[in-house]
Coordinates of C-alpha atoms and ligand atoms in Angstrom, one line a residue:
M1 CA 0.0 0.1 0.0
L2 CA 2.7 2.4 1.1
R3 CA 4.6 1.6 -1.8
K4 CA 2.1 1.9 -4.1
R5 CA 1.1 5.2 -3.1
S6 CA 4.6 6.7 -2.8
A7 CA 4.6 4.7 -7.4
G8 CA 1.6 6.6 -7.8
S9 CA 2.7 10.1 -6.1
S10 CA 6.5 9.9 -8.3
S11 CA 4.7 9.3 -11.3
R12 CA 2.4 11.7 -11.3
S13 CA 5.2 14.4 -9.1
K14 CA 7.7 13.2 -12.1
T15 CA 5.6 15.2 -14.8
L16 CA 4.7 17.9 -11.9
L17 CA 8.3 18.2 -11.3
P18 CA 10.8 17.1 -14.1
D19 CA 13.8 19.1 -13.2
L20 CA 15.8 21.1 -10.7
K21 CA 14.2 24.5 -12.5
T22 CA 10.9 24.0 -11.7
F23 CA 11.6 23.0 -8.6
R24 CA 13.1 25.5 -7.6
T25 CA 10.4 27.4 -8.6
A26 CA 7.8 25.4 -6.6
V27 CA 10.4 26.0 -3.2
D28 CA 10.1 30.2 -4.1
A29 CA 6.5 29.9 -4.7
L30 CA 6.3 28.5 -1.3
R31 CA 8.3 30.9 0.8
T32 CA 6.6 33.3 -1.0
K33 CA 3.3 32.3 0.2
L34 CA 4.4 31.4 3.4
D35 CA 5.0 35.6 3.9
G36 CA 1.5 36.5 2.9
E37 CA -0.3 33.8 5.1
C38 CA 2.1 34.8 8.4
A39 CA 0.6 38.8 7.4
G40 CA -2.7 37.2 8.1
V41 CA -1.9 35.3 11.5
R42 CA -3.9 36.8 14.0
D43 CA -4.2 34.3 16.9
A44 CA -2.2 31.1 18.7
D45 CA -4.9 29.1 16.5
G46 CA -4.0 30.8 13.3
L47 CA -0.1 30.1 14.0
E48 CA -1.2 26.2 14.6
D49 CA -3.2 25.8 11.6
L50 CA -0.1 27.3 9.6
R51 CA 2.2 25.4 11.2
N52 CA 0.1 22.5 9.7
R53 CA -0.1 23.1 6.5
Y54 CA 3.9 23.9 6.4
L55 CA 5.4 21.5 8.7
G56 CA 2.6 18.5 9.3
R57 CA 4.0 15.3 9.4
K58 CA 2.3 14.1 6.5
R59 CA 0.8 16.8 4.5
G60 CA 2.7 19.6 5.3
S61 CA 3.8 21.7 2.4
V62 CA 7.4 20.8 3.0
T63 CA 6.8 17.6 3.8
L64 CA 5.4 17.0 0.9
L65 CA 8.5 18.6 -1.2
F66 CA 10.5 16.5 0.6
D67 CA 9.0 13.6 -0.8
Q68 CA 8.7 14.9 -4.7
M69 CA 12.5 15.7 -3.8
K70 CA 12.9 11.5 -4.4
T71 CA 12.1 11.6 -7.7
L72 CA 14.1 14.2 -9.1
P73 CA 17.6 13.0 -11.2
A74 CA 19.9 11.5 -8.9
A75 CA 22.5 14.0 -9.9
D76 CA 20.0 17.0 -9.0
K77 CA 19.3 15.2 -5.3
P78 CA 21.9 17.1 -3.1
A79 CA 21.0 20.6 -4.0
A80 CA 17.0 20.1 -4.0
G81 CA 17.9 18.8 -0.7
Q82 CA 19.9 21.8 0.4
M83 CA 17.3 24.1 -1.1
L84 CA 14.7 21.9 1.3
N85 CA 16.7 22.2 4.1
V86 CA 17.1 26.3 3.6
L87 CA 13.3 26.4 3.0
K88 CA 12.6 24.9 6.4
T89 CA 14.8 26.4 8.3
K90 CA 13.2 29.9 7.0
V91 CA 10.1 28.2 7.7
Q92 CA 11.0 27.5 11.3
E93 CA 12.0 31.1 12.0
K94 CA 9.5 32.5 10.8
L95 CA 7.1 30.7 12.7
A96 CA 8.8 31.4 15.6
A97 CA 9.4 35.1 15.0
L98 CA 5.2 35.4 14.5
E99 CA 4.6 33.1 17.6
E100 CA 7.0 35.9 19.3
S101 CA 5.4 38.8 18.1
L102 CA 1.7 37.2 18.6
R103 CA 2.9 37.0 22.8
R104 CA 3.9 40.5 23.0
P105 CA 1.1 42.5 23.1
A106 CA 0.0 40.8 26.2
T107 CA 3.6 42.0 27.9
R108 CA 3.4 45.6 26.8
G109 CA 0.8 46.4 29.2
P110 CA -2.5 48.6 28.1
E111 CA -3.2 48.8 24.6
I112 CA -2.6 52.0 22.7
D113 CA -5.3 55.0 22.4
P114 CA -5.1 56.0 18.9
T115 CA -7.7 58.3 20.0
L116 CA -5.9 60.4 22.0
P117 CA -4.6 63.6 20.8
G118 CA -0.5 63.0 20.5
E119 CA 2.0 64.9 22.3
R120 CA 3.2 68.1 20.4
L121 CA 6.9 69.1 19.7
A122 CA 8.2 72.3 19.9
W123 CA 10.0 72.7 16.7
G124 CA 13.8 74.3 17.4
A125 CA 14.0 77.8 16.0
A126 CA 17.1 80.2 15.4
H127 CA 17.9 82.2 18.6
P128 CA 16.7 86.0 18.0
L129 CA 20.1 87.1 18.0
R130 CA 21.1 84.9 15.6
I131 CA 18.4 86.0 13.0
F132 CA 19.2 89.5 13.6
Q133 CA 22.7 88.7 12.5
R134 CA 21.4 86.9 9.6
E135 CA 19.6 89.7 8.6
I136 CA 22.8 91.9 8.9
E137 CA 24.9 89.8 7.5
S138 CA 22.2 89.2 4.1
I139 CA 22.5 93.1 3.9
F140 CA 26.3 92.6 3.4
E141 CA 26.5 89.6 1.0
E142 CA 23.9 91.8 -1.3
M143 CA 26.2 94.3 -1.7
G144 CA 29.3 91.5 -2.4
F145 CA 30.9 90.7 1.2
G146 CA 32.0 87.3 2.2
I147 CA 31.8 86.5 5.6
E148 CA 34.9 85.2 7.8
D149 CA 35.4 84.1 10.9
G150 CA 38.1 83.9 13.7
P151 CA 38.8 82.6 17.2
E152 CA 37.1 83.5 20.5
I153 CA 40.2 82.6 22.7
E154 CA 43.3 85.4 20.9
S155 CA 46.7 86.3 21.8
D156 CA 48.0 89.6 22.8
Y157 CA 49.2 90.4 19.7
Y158 CA 46.2 90.1 17.5
N159 CA 43.9 91.4 20.2
F160 CA 45.8 94.5 20.5
E161 CA 49.5 95.4 19.4
A162 CA 49.1 94.7 15.7
L163 CA 45.9 96.9 15.9
N164 CA 48.0 99.6 17.3
F165 CA 47.6 99.5 20.9
P166 CA 51.4 99.8 22.4
P167 CA 51.5 97.6 25.3
H168 CA 50.6 99.6 28.7
H169 CA 48.5 102.1 26.8
P170 CA 46.0 103.4 28.5
A171 CA 43.3 102.9 25.2
R172 CA 43.4 99.1 26.5
D173 CA 41.3 100.0 29.5
D174 CA 38.3 100.4 27.6
W175 CA 38.8 96.8 26.7
D176 CA 39.1 95.2 29.7
T177 CA 38.7 91.6 29.4
I178 CA 39.1 88.1 31.2
Y179 CA 43.0 86.8 30.4
L180 CA 43.7 83.0 30.8
G181 CA 47.3 83.6 31.6
G182 CA 50.3 83.6 29.5
D183 CA 50.1 85.6 26.1
L184 CA 46.1 84.8 25.9
L185 CA 42.8 86.5 26.8
L186 CA 39.4 86.1 25.8
R187 CA 38.8 88.9 22.7
T188 CA 37.3 91.9 23.3
H189 CA 36.1 92.2 19.9
T190 CA 35.7 91.1 15.9
S191 CA 38.6 93.2 15.2
P192 CA 41.6 90.8 15.9
V193 CA 40.0 89.1 12.7
Q194 CA 41.0 91.7 10.3
I195 CA 44.9 91.1 11.0
R196 CA 44.1 87.4 10.4
V197 CA 42.2 87.8 7.5
M198 CA 44.9 90.5 6.3
E199 CA 47.9 88.2 7.0
K200 CA 46.5 85.4 5.1
R201 CA 44.8 87.3 1.7
K202 CA 46.0 90.5 -0.4
P203 CA 43.7 92.6 -1.2
P204 CA 41.1 93.4 -2.4
I205 CA 39.0 92.4 0.7
R206 CA 35.7 92.8 1.4
I207 CA 34.3 91.0 4.3
I208 CA 32.4 91.2 7.8
I209 CA 33.2 88.7 10.6
P210 CA 30.3 88.3 12.8
G211 CA 31.2 87.0 16.8
K212 CA 31.3 86.7 19.9
V213 CA 33.2 89.0 22.3
Y214 CA 34.1 89.4 26.2
R215 CA 34.6 92.3 28.1
R216 CA 34.9 92.3 31.8
E217 CA 31.8 94.3 32.7
T218 CA 29.3 94.3 35.2
P219 CA 25.6 93.2 33.9
D220 CA 23.0 96.0 33.5
P221 CA 20.2 96.5 31.3
T222 CA 22.6 97.6 28.5
H223 CA 26.4 95.7 29.3
A224 CA 27.2 91.8 29.0
A225 CA 30.3 90.1 29.7
M226 CA 29.7 88.2 26.5
F227 CA 27.9 89.9 23.3
F228 CA 28.3 89.7 19.5
Q229 CA 29.9 92.3 16.7
V230 CA 29.7 92.4 13.3
E231 CA 33.0 93.4 12.2
G232 CA 33.4 95.3 8.8
L233 CA 36.6 95.7 6.9
V234 CA 37.1 96.3 2.9
V235 CA 40.5 97.1 1.5
D236 CA 41.7 98.1 -2.1
R237 CA 43.3 100.6 -4.0
G238 CA 41.4 103.9 -3.9
I239 CA 39.2 103.2 -1.4
T240 CA 37.9 106.8 0.9
F241 CA 35.8 107.6 3.2
A242 CA 32.8 108.3 1.1
H243 CA 33.1 104.9 0.3
L244 CA 32.5 103.7 4.2
K245 CA 30.0 106.4 4.6
G246 CA 27.9 106.0 1.5
T247 CA 28.4 101.7 2.3
L248 CA 26.9 102.2 5.8
E249 CA 24.3 104.4 5.1
H250 CA 22.9 102.1 3.0
F251 CA 23.0 99.3 5.6
L252 CA 21.2 101.6 8.0
K253 CA 19.0 102.3 6.0
R254 CA 17.9 98.7 4.3
L255 CA 17.9 97.8 8.6
F256 CA 15.9 100.7 9.5
G257 CA 13.8 102.1 6.7
D258 CA 14.7 104.3 4.0
K259 CA 13.6 107.9 5.9
L260 CA 16.5 107.2 8.6
K261 CA 18.3 110.0 9.5
T262 CA 22.6 109.1 10.2
R263 CA 25.3 111.1 11.6
F264 CA 29.0 110.6 11.3
R265 CA 30.6 111.7 14.6
P266 CA 34.5 112.3 15.2
S267 CA 35.7 109.5 17.3
F268 CA 39.1 107.6 18.2
F269 CA 39.9 104.0 17.8
P270 CA 43.9 102.9 17.7
F271 CA 43.4 101.1 14.5
T272 CA 41.9 103.5 12.5
E273 CA 42.2 107.6 11.7
P274 CA 40.7 108.7 10.8
S275 CA 37.8 107.6 13.1
A276 CA 34.3 108.3 13.7
E277 CA 31.3 106.5 15.6
V278 CA 27.7 106.3 13.4
D279 CA 24.9 107.7 15.1
I280 CA 21.2 107.3 13.9
E281 CA 18.3 109.1 15.4
C282 CA 16.0 107.6 17.9
L283 CA 13.2 105.8 16.6
A284 CA 11.7 105.9 20.3
C285 CA 10.8 109.3 20.4
G286 CA 11.4 110.6 17.0
Q287 CA 14.0 113.0 17.9
K288 CA 11.3 114.5 19.8
D289 CA 11.4 113.4 23.6
P290 CA 13.7 115.3 26.0
A291 CA 12.9 113.2 28.3
C292 CA 13.7 109.6 26.0
R293 CA 14.8 106.9 28.1
V294 CA 16.2 105.4 24.7
C295 CA 18.1 108.3 24.1
N296 CA 18.3 110.0 27.2
G297 CA 16.5 113.3 25.2
T298 CA 19.6 113.4 23.1
G299 CA 17.8 112.4 19.6
W300 CA 20.3 110.2 18.8
K301 CA 21.8 106.8 19.3
E302 CA 25.3 105.2 19.1
I303 CA 25.0 102.4 16.5
L304 CA 28.9 101.6 15.9
G305 CA 32.4 102.7 15.2
S306 CA 34.4 102.2 12.3
G307 CA 37.1 104.3 10.6
M308 CA 39.8 104.3 8.2
V309 CA 42.5 101.4 8.7
D310 CA 45.8 103.3 10.2
P311 CA 48.5 102.8 8.1
Q312 CA 50.2 101.5 10.8
V313 CA 47.9 98.6 10.9
F314 CA 48.7 98.1 7.4
K315 CA 52.6 98.1 7.9
N316 CA 52.2 95.4 10.5
V317 CA 50.6 92.6 7.8
N318 CA 52.7 94.0 5.5
I319 CA 50.2 95.7 2.9
D320 CA 51.8 98.7 1.6
P321 CA 49.8 102.1 2.9
E322 CA 51.4 103.7 0.0
Q323 CA 49.3 101.7 -2.5
Y324 CA 46.4 100.3 -0.3
S325 CA 43.6 101.9 2.2
G326 CA 40.6 100.5 3.5
W327 CA 37.8 101.1 6.1
A328 CA 36.8 99.7 8.8
F329 CA 33.5 99.1 11.2
G330 CA 32.2 97.5 14.3
M331 CA 29.0 97.3 15.6
G332 CA 27.3 95.8 18.4
V333 CA 24.7 93.5 17.3
E334 CA 22.0 93.3 20.7
R335 CA 22.9 97.1 20.9
I336 CA 21.1 97.6 17.2
A337 CA 18.8 94.2 17.7
M338 CA 17.3 96.4 21.3
F339 CA 17.1 99.6 19.4
A340 CA 15.1 97.8 16.3
Y341 CA 12.6 96.1 18.6
G342 CA 12.7 98.1 21.3
I343 CA 14.5 95.9 24.0
P344 CA 14.9 97.2 27.1
D345 CA 17.2 94.7 28.9
I346 CA 20.4 93.1 27.1
R347 CA 19.9 90.3 29.7
H348 CA 16.4 89.4 27.9
F349 CA 18.8 87.5 24.8
Y350 CA 20.3 85.1 27.0
E351 CA 17.8 83.8 29.7
N352 CA 16.2 81.6 26.9
D353 CA 12.8 82.8 28.4
L354 CA 10.3 81.4 25.5
R355 CA 8.1 83.8 25.6
F356 CA 11.1 86.3 24.9
N357 CA 12.7 84.0 22.3
R358 CA 9.2 83.7 20.3
Q359 CA 8.4 87.2 20.0
F360 CA 11.4 87.0 17.1
Q361 CA 10.8 85.2 13.6
L362 CA 13.3 84.6 10.5
K363 CA 11.7 86.3 7.9
Ligands
LIG401 N1 36.8 97.3 17.5 C1 36.0 98.4 17.7 C2 35.4 97.9 19.1 O1 34.8 97.5 19.8 C3 34.9 99.0 16.6 C4 35.2 98.8 15.7 C5 35.9 98.3 14.5 C6 36.2 100.7 15.6 C7 36.7 98.9 13.3 C8 36.7 100.7 14.0 C9 37.1 100.6 13.3 O2 34.6 99.2 19.6

């Protein structure tokens, strides 16, 4: 009986599975079918049923393939056997993984209620100072300026000496800072980057340098021990004070509006000659309130320092002052932002109170 059935099935199988190629197709098809059926299993009963249909000792699909393998030509049997063993292992693994995943929800605790509102994640955003700095950068980029960067820990040479502050000169007192020992200090302005750039590169130079600077200050509404500056530097043949004036006026009008009144007031910096501080009209009182707290009734607000690069500075970086001239400026980012937005206390910028920060958005 047994032999007869196997003889019968083998003659049928021979026509169904004449060679290794067809056999492989049958093995692949079974594997694909299993994937589909696994996805449909919802519980332990379904899993048991699936296991029987594939691995059942008599009628399991995999078992039947083992039977059919015997009908292949002798030369094909080793390859077919290997194929089937791989298939069998795969099926066992799949079923085991399925069993595991059916068990997991029970140990995972209560089911998730997908109708509950989700947790809201706050989007990150640029800090108001960064936003303002970008606005400044983009105006200068429109005018063809590049952006440079330099170290916040500087040597005495770059922060002072190369900028024409002799040792012990009283001008240094206005730029007192934190000394780190040896020759190093936290830079008091972005001007040392002027030197670093001019050492590396020959004119024409047209750059701005945004960055953090440090001063020995007791914090109050208008002073902080760390704040941001944007430096500017232009060097080429034939550069005059008129270029400085035109560029800065254009910049300030782009920032504060076309009708803005500006004025250049003589000043002193060791590294520029002549030097000027630039004031803009007080937008808080419209130059009308003698008791204005923003401009102290003067009608003007000092916004930046500037001047023509001192010939001595050019000599320090081996640029010939007979051939080249240039100008530079430096402005406090907080100060301008405070003025533009009517922010009364510089410390708001560093407290990271989101009620403050969220009031500013990138345009
Ligand atoms: N570095 C100066 C300061 O911090 C500003 C400045 C820069 C002035 C460049 C003139 C030229 O006050």
